[in-house]
PDB file of C-alpha atoms in Angstrom:
ATOM      1  CA  MET A  19      29.933  14.874 -42.206  1.00 73.00           C
ATOM      2  CA  PHE A  20      30.609  12.851 -39.572  1.00 79.00           C
ATOM      3  CA  LYS A  21      31.550   9.739 -41.093  1.00 77.00           C
ATOM      4  CA  LYS A  22      35.082   9.490 -40.011  1.00 76.00           C
ATOM      5  CA  PHE A  23      34.517  11.643 -36.764  1.00 80.00           C
ATOM      6  CA  SER A  24      36.608  10.613 -33.598  1.00 74.00           C
ATOM      7  CA  LYS A  25      37.031  12.259 -30.458  1.00 76.00           C
ATOM      8  CA  GLN A  26      40.970  11.789 -30.508  1.00 75.00           C
ATOM      9  CA  GLU A  27      41.493  13.201 -34.251  1.00 82.00           C
ATOM     10  CA  SER A  28      38.369  15.331 -35.138  1.00 84.00           C
ATOM     11  CA  VAL A  29      38.147  17.519 -31.910  1.00 88.00           C
ATOM     12  CA  SER A  30      40.799  19.982 -31.965  1.00 89.00           C
ATOM     13  CA  ALA A  31      39.619  22.207 -28.675  1.00 91.00           C
ATOM     14  CA  PHE A  32      37.141  22.428 -26.111  1.00 92.00           C
ATOM     15  CA  THR A  33      35.599  25.619 -25.099  1.00 93.00           C
ATOM     16  CA  GLN A  34      33.351  26.491 -22.069  1.00 94.00           C
ATOM     17  CA  VAL A  35      31.349  29.240 -23.110  1.00 94.00           C
ATOM     18  CA  LYS A  36      30.213  32.403 -21.079  1.00 94.00           C
ATOM     19  CA  THR A  37      26.593  32.961 -20.159  1.00 92.00           C
ATOM     20  CA  SER A  38      26.065  35.502 -22.634  1.00 93.00           C
ATOM     21  CA  VAL A  39      27.162  33.261 -25.325  1.00 93.00           C
ATOM     22  CA  GLN A  40      24.940  30.228 -23.796  1.00 94.00           C
ATOM     23  CA  ARG A  41      21.975  32.693 -23.967  1.00 93.00           C
ATOM     24  CA  GLY A  42      22.761  33.194 -27.751  1.00 94.00           C
ATOM     25  CA  ILE A  43      23.252  29.442 -28.405  1.00 94.00           C
ATOM     26  CA  ARG A  44      19.714  28.670 -26.592  1.00 93.00           C
ATOM     27  CA  ALA A  45      18.311  31.673 -28.493  1.00 94.00           C
ATOM     28  CA  ASN A  46      19.231  30.298 -31.716  1.00 94.00           C
ATOM     29  CA  ILE A  47      18.080  26.667 -31.083  1.00 94.00           C
ATOM     30  CA  CYS A  48      14.634  27.870 -29.595  1.00 93.00           C
ATOM     31  CA  ALA A  49      14.179  29.804 -32.964  1.00 93.00           C
ATOM     32  CA  GLU A  50      15.349  27.165 -35.180  1.00 93.00           C
ATOM     33  CA  TYR A  51      12.969  24.500 -33.185  1.00 92.00           C
ATOM     34  CA  PRO A  52      10.288  26.083 -31.285  1.00 90.00           C
ATOM     35  CA  LEU A  53       8.762  23.340 -29.904  1.00 89.00           C
ATOM     36  CA  LEU A  54      11.746  22.912 -27.503  1.00 89.00           C
ATOM     37  CA  GLU A  55      10.895  26.459 -25.825  1.00 87.00           C
ATOM     38  CA  GLU A  56       7.115  25.824 -25.832  1.00 85.00           C
ATOM     39  CA  GLY A  57       7.118  22.527 -23.870  1.00 79.00           C
ATOM     40  CA  GLY A  58      10.128  24.078 -21.711  1.00 85.00           C
ATOM     41  CA  LEU A  59      12.249  21.224 -22.994  1.00 90.00           C
ATOM     42  CA  ILE A  60      15.172  23.793 -23.599  1.00 92.00           C
ATOM     43  CA  ASP A  61      15.441  24.452 -19.815  1.00 91.00           C
ATOM     44  CA  GLN A  62      16.024  20.288 -19.547  1.00 91.00           C
ATOM     45  CA  LEU A  63      18.434  20.235 -22.204  1.00 92.00           C
ATOM     46  CA  ILE A  64      20.750  23.030 -21.695  1.00 92.00           C
ATOM     47  CA  PRO A  65      19.868  24.209 -18.356  1.00 91.00           C
ATOM     48  CA  LYS A  66      20.990  28.008 -17.495  1.00 87.00           C
ATOM     49  CA  LYS A  67      23.026  27.129 -14.424  1.00 87.00           C
ATOM     50  CA  GLU A  68      24.919  24.307 -16.456  1.00 89.00           C
ATOM     51  CA  SER A  69      27.994  24.875 -18.059  1.00 90.00           C
ATOM     52  CA  VAL A  70      27.960  24.613 -21.678  1.00 93.00           C
ATOM     53  CA  ILE A  71      31.073  23.543 -23.787  1.00 94.00           C
ATOM     54  CA  ILE A  72      31.680  23.912 -27.536  1.00 95.00           C
ATOM     55  CA  ALA A  73      33.646  21.216 -29.017  1.00 92.00           C
ATOM     56  CA  LYS A  74      35.411  22.497 -31.999  1.00 93.00           C
ATOM     57  CA  CYS A  75      36.297  20.049 -34.975  1.00 90.00           C
ATOM     58  CA  GLU A  76      37.707  20.051 -37.931  1.00 87.00           C
ATOM     59  CA  GLY A  77      35.675  21.587 -41.145  1.00 85.00           C
ATOM     60  CA  LYS A  78      34.456  24.312 -38.729  1.00 90.00           C
ATOM     61  CA  VAL A  79      32.089  21.785 -36.806  1.00 91.00           C
ATOM     62  CA  GLU A  80      30.861  23.114 -33.391  1.00 94.00           C
ATOM     63  CA  ILE A  81      29.333  20.526 -31.235  1.00 94.00           C
ATOM     64  CA  VAL A  82      27.601  22.039 -28.100  1.00 95.00           C
ATOM     65  CA  CYS A  83      27.955  19.663 -25.112  1.00 94.00           C
ATOM     66  CA  VAL A  84      26.192  19.575 -21.774  1.00 94.00           C
ATOM     67  CA  ASN A  85      27.845  17.218 -19.212  1.00 91.00           C
ATOM     68  CA  ASN A  86      30.135  15.963 -22.033  1.00 89.00           C
ATOM     69  CA  VAL A  87      26.854  14.666 -23.980  1.00 93.00           C
ATOM     70  CA  PRO A  88      26.815  16.074 -27.617  1.00 93.00           C
ATOM     71  CA  LEU A  89      23.248  17.610 -28.236  1.00 95.00           C
ATOM     72  CA  PHE A  90      23.715  19.905 -31.036  1.00 95.00           C
ATOM     73  CA  TYR A  91      26.129  20.669 -33.568  1.00 94.00           C
ATOM     74  CA  LYS A  92      26.408  23.316 -36.707  1.00 93.00           C
ATOM     75  CA  THR A  93      29.027  24.487 -39.000  1.00 89.00           C
ATOM     76  CA  ARG A  94      29.752  28.132 -39.784  1.00 86.00           C
ATOM     77  CA  ASP A  95      26.871  28.843 -41.926  1.00 86.00           C
ATOM     78  CA  THR A  96      24.093  26.374 -41.157  1.00 89.00           C
ATOM     79  CA  PRO A  97      21.585  26.500 -38.334  1.00 92.00           C
ATOM     80  CA  TYR A  98      22.098  24.026 -35.275  1.00 94.00           C
ATOM     81  CA  PHE A  99      20.962  20.538 -35.919  1.00 95.00           C
ATOM     82  CA  PRO A 100      20.501  18.068 -32.791  1.00 95.00           C
ATOM     83  CA  THR A 101      21.880  14.884 -32.634  1.00 94.00           C
ATOM     84  CA  LEU A 102      20.262  11.705 -33.566  1.00 94.00           C
ATOM     85  CA  LYS A 103      20.155  10.590 -29.827  1.00 94.00           C
ATOM     86  CA  LEU A 104      18.430  13.664 -28.901  1.00 94.00           C
ATOM     87  CA  LEU A 105      16.048  13.476 -32.060  1.00 94.00           C
ATOM     88  CA  HIS A 106      15.134   9.953 -30.780  1.00 94.00           C
ATOM     89  CA  GLN A 107      14.048  11.364 -27.460  1.00 93.00           C
ATOM     90  CA  TYR A 108      11.981  14.148 -28.742  1.00 91.00           C
ATOM     91  CA  PRO A 109      10.990  13.049 -32.409  1.00 91.00           C
ATOM     92  CA  GLN A 110       8.563  15.847 -32.725  1.00 91.00           C
ATOM     93  CA  MET A 111      11.073  18.834 -33.066  1.00 91.00           C
ATOM     94  CA  MET A 112      12.027  18.828 -36.753  1.00 92.00           C
ATOM     95  CA  PRO A 113      10.013  18.568 -40.008  1.00 93.00           C
ATOM     96  CA  ARG A 114       9.773  15.009 -41.252  1.00 93.00           C
ATOM     97  CA  LEU A 115      10.406  13.252 -44.242  1.00 94.00           C
ATOM     98  CA  ARG A 116      10.185   9.410 -45.039  1.00 94.00           C
ATOM     99  CA  VAL A 117      12.312   7.574 -47.460  1.00 94.00           C
ATOM    100  CA  ASP A 118      11.418   3.961 -49.294  1.00 91.00           C
ATOM    101  CA  THR A 119      12.857   0.846 -48.329  1.00 90.00           C
ATOM    102  CA  GLY A 120      15.034   1.072 -51.305  1.00 89.00           C
ATOM    103  CA  ALA A 121      17.071   4.013 -49.891  1.00 90.00           C
ATOM    104  CA  ILE A 122      17.460   2.931 -46.392  1.00 91.00           C
ATOM    105  CA  LYS A 123      20.925   0.780 -47.037  1.00 93.00           C
ATOM    106  CA  PHE A 124      22.139   3.726 -48.901  1.00 93.00           C
ATOM    107  CA  VAL A 125      21.329   6.564 -46.169  1.00 93.00           C
ATOM    108  CA  LEU A 126      22.800   4.332 -43.721  1.00 93.00           C
ATOM    109  CA  SER A 127      26.171   4.543 -45.538  1.00 92.00           C
ATOM    110  CA  GLY A 128      26.000   8.441 -45.700  1.00 91.00           C
ATOM    111  CA  ALA A 129      24.442   8.972 -49.152  1.00 93.00           C
ATOM    112  CA  ASN A 130      22.408  12.098 -49.676  1.00 94.00           C
ATOM    113  CA  ILE A 131      18.586  11.406 -50.420  1.00 94.00           C
ATOM    114  CA  MET A 132      17.747  11.706 -53.988  1.00 93.00           C
ATOM    115  CA  CYS A 133      14.397  12.908 -54.912  1.00 92.00           C
ATOM    116  CA  PRO A 134      13.048   9.541 -56.257  1.00 92.00           C
ATOM    117  CA  GLY A 135      13.762   8.285 -52.734  1.00 91.00           C
ATOM    118  CA  LEU A 136      11.551  10.714 -51.309  1.00 92.00           C
ATOM    119  CA  THR A 137       8.304  10.759 -54.040  1.00 91.00           C
ATOM    120  CA  SER A 138       8.138   6.848 -54.829  1.00 91.00           C
ATOM    121  CA  PRO A 139       5.183   5.087 -53.213  1.00 90.00           C
ATOM    122  CA  GLY A 140       6.750   3.951 -50.057  1.00 87.00           C
ATOM    123  CA  ALA A 141       8.055   7.370 -49.011  1.00 89.00           C
ATOM    124  CA  THR A 142       6.014  10.465 -47.729  1.00 89.00           C
ATOM    125  CA  ILE A 143       6.553  13.663 -47.455  1.00 90.00           C
ATOM    126  CA  HIS A 144       5.248  14.582 -43.993  1.00 88.00           C
ATOM    127  CA  ASP A 145       5.860  18.293 -43.426  1.00 88.00           C
ATOM    128  CA  GLU A 146       6.290  21.088 -45.996  1.00 91.00           C
ATOM    129  CA  VAL A 147       9.836  22.650 -45.616  1.00 92.00           C
ATOM    130  CA  ASP A 148      11.717  25.423 -47.366  1.00 93.00           C
ATOM    131  CA  LYS A 149      15.224  25.246 -49.145  1.00 93.00           C
ATOM    132  CA  GLU A 150      18.154  24.777 -46.942  1.00 91.00           C
ATOM    133  CA  ARG A 151      16.026  23.707 -43.634  1.00 93.00           C
ATOM    134  CA  PRO A 152      16.798  21.017 -41.467  1.00 94.00           C
ATOM    135  CA  VAL A 153      14.732  17.611 -41.419  1.00 95.00           C
ATOM    136  CA  ALA A 154      14.636  14.396 -40.119  1.00 95.00           C
ATOM    137  CA  ILE A 155      14.747  11.527 -42.201  1.00 95.00           C
ATOM    138  CA  TYR A 156      12.527   8.765 -41.178  1.00 95.00           C
ATOM    139  CA  ALA A 157      12.640   4.972 -42.984  1.00 93.00           C
ATOM    140  CA  GLU A 158       9.461   3.521 -44.471  1.00 89.00           C
ATOM    141  CA  ASN A 159       7.827   1.106 -41.568  1.00 88.00           C
ATOM    142  CA  LYS A 160      10.437   2.297 -39.119  1.00 88.00           C
ATOM    143  CA  GLU A 161       9.597   4.268 -35.506  1.00 90.00           C
ATOM    144  CA  HIS A 162      13.129   6.425 -35.140  1.00 93.00           C
ATOM    145  CA  ALA A 163      14.903   8.819 -37.615  1.00 94.00           C
ATOM    146  CA  LEU A 164      17.641   7.256 -39.360  1.00 95.00           C
ATOM    147  CA  ALA A 165      19.232  10.423 -40.568  1.00 95.00           C
ATOM    148  CA  ILE A 166      19.262  14.224 -40.295  1.00 95.00           C
ATOM    149  CA  GLY A 167      19.640  16.165 -43.206  1.00 94.00           C
ATOM    150  CA  PHE A 168      19.552  19.644 -45.040  1.00 93.00           C
ATOM    151  CA  THR A 169      17.128  20.209 -47.798  1.00 94.00           C
ATOM    152  CA  THR A 170      18.690  21.379 -51.032  1.00 95.00           C
ATOM    153  CA  MET A 171      15.079  22.305 -52.483  1.00 94.00           C
ATOM    154  CA  SER A 172      11.978  22.789 -51.075  1.00 94.00           C
ATOM    155  CA  THR A 173       9.605  19.945 -50.703  1.00 93.00           C
ATOM    156  CA  GLU A 174       7.269  21.329 -53.527  1.00 93.00           C
ATOM    157  CA  GLU A 175      10.435  21.544 -55.742  1.00 93.00           C
ATOM    158  CA  ILE A 176      11.198  17.905 -54.856  1.00 92.00           C
ATOM    159  CA  ARG A 177       7.509  16.772 -55.907  1.00 92.00           C
ATOM    160  CA  THR A 178       7.853  18.505 -59.465  1.00 93.00           C
ATOM    161  CA  VAL A 179      11.177  18.365 -60.493  1.00 92.00           C
ATOM    162  CA  ASN A 180      12.047  14.834 -59.002  1.00 91.00           C
ATOM    163  CA  LYS A 181      15.527  14.643 -59.973  1.00 93.00           C
ATOM    164  CA  GLY A 182      18.617  15.111 -58.355  1.00 94.00           C
ATOM    165  CA  ILE A 183      19.542  15.489 -54.641  1.00 95.00           C
ATOM    166  CA  GLY A 184      16.543  16.336 -52.516  1.00 94.00           C
ATOM    167  CA  VAL A 185      18.345  16.253 -49.071  1.00 95.00           C
ATOM    168  CA  GLU A 186      21.990  16.330 -48.141  1.00 94.00           C
ATOM    169  CA  ALA A 187      22.580  13.810 -45.383  1.00 93.00           C
ATOM    170  CA  ILE A 188      24.519  15.507 -42.070  1.00 92.00           C
ATOM    171  CA  HIS A 189      24.233  12.905 -39.536  1.00 92.00           C
ATOM    172  CA  TYR A 190      23.289   9.268 -39.755  1.00 93.00           C
ATOM    173  CA  LEU A 191      22.748   6.167 -37.706  1.00 93.00           C
ATOM    174  CA  ASN A 192      26.345   4.520 -36.924  1.00 90.00           C
ATOM    175  CA  ASP A 193      28.549   7.689 -38.181  1.00 88.00           C
ATOM    176  CA  GLY A 194      31.350   8.812 -35.859  1.00 84.00           C
ATOM    177  CA  LEU A 195      29.173  11.267 -33.906  1.00 87.00           C
ATOM    178  CA  TRP A 196      26.290   8.328 -33.098  1.00 90.00           C
ATOM    179  CA  LYS A 197      29.085   6.286 -31.789  1.00 88.00           C
ATOM    180  CA  ASN A 198      30.505   8.547 -29.365  1.00 84.00           C
ATOM    181  CA  ASN A 199      28.211   8.926 -26.329  1.00 82.00           C
ATOM    182  CA  TYR A 200      30.599  11.570 -24.683  1.00 83.00           C
ATOM    183  CA  LEU A 201      33.321  13.686 -25.831  1.00 82.00           C
ATOM    184  CA  ASP A 202      35.651  14.800 -23.171  1.00 75.00           C
TER     185      ASP A 202
END
């Protein structure tokens, strides 16, 4: 999704949202990631008195920015995903899946994660996840996430079927969104 992302070419408009829309965004994020609400982290990430800006991009992608820092993004029909930089600060906010070492170079180039890469001896399915849910992708023997994805099948189906695409990679290290620290 963000392979060739750049502020100048990909972002078509910046819109400051009203407080009622900001409350809706916060509610949707808290519903998807309850850890943020329980720990009070949502008030630190998106303060109620701070202006929230939505960057509208090609492909119907919306990026939620606070102080010009991208924090969350979504497309029209998906839930909000955190950026990898935010996930590195709060690694427990999302369910985790771990790929084996053979899949790392492919994931870092934007490839989707195949089921065998999640079920091989070096890989681990840390959390049970339903179909079409956001997940953090970690690498074997690494501490931080290397990608954020969207499951195409549940973790139970990934284990039993063990064929095809298990997770669609949405955002990964060194893609266009990772390289842009600020959107202004």
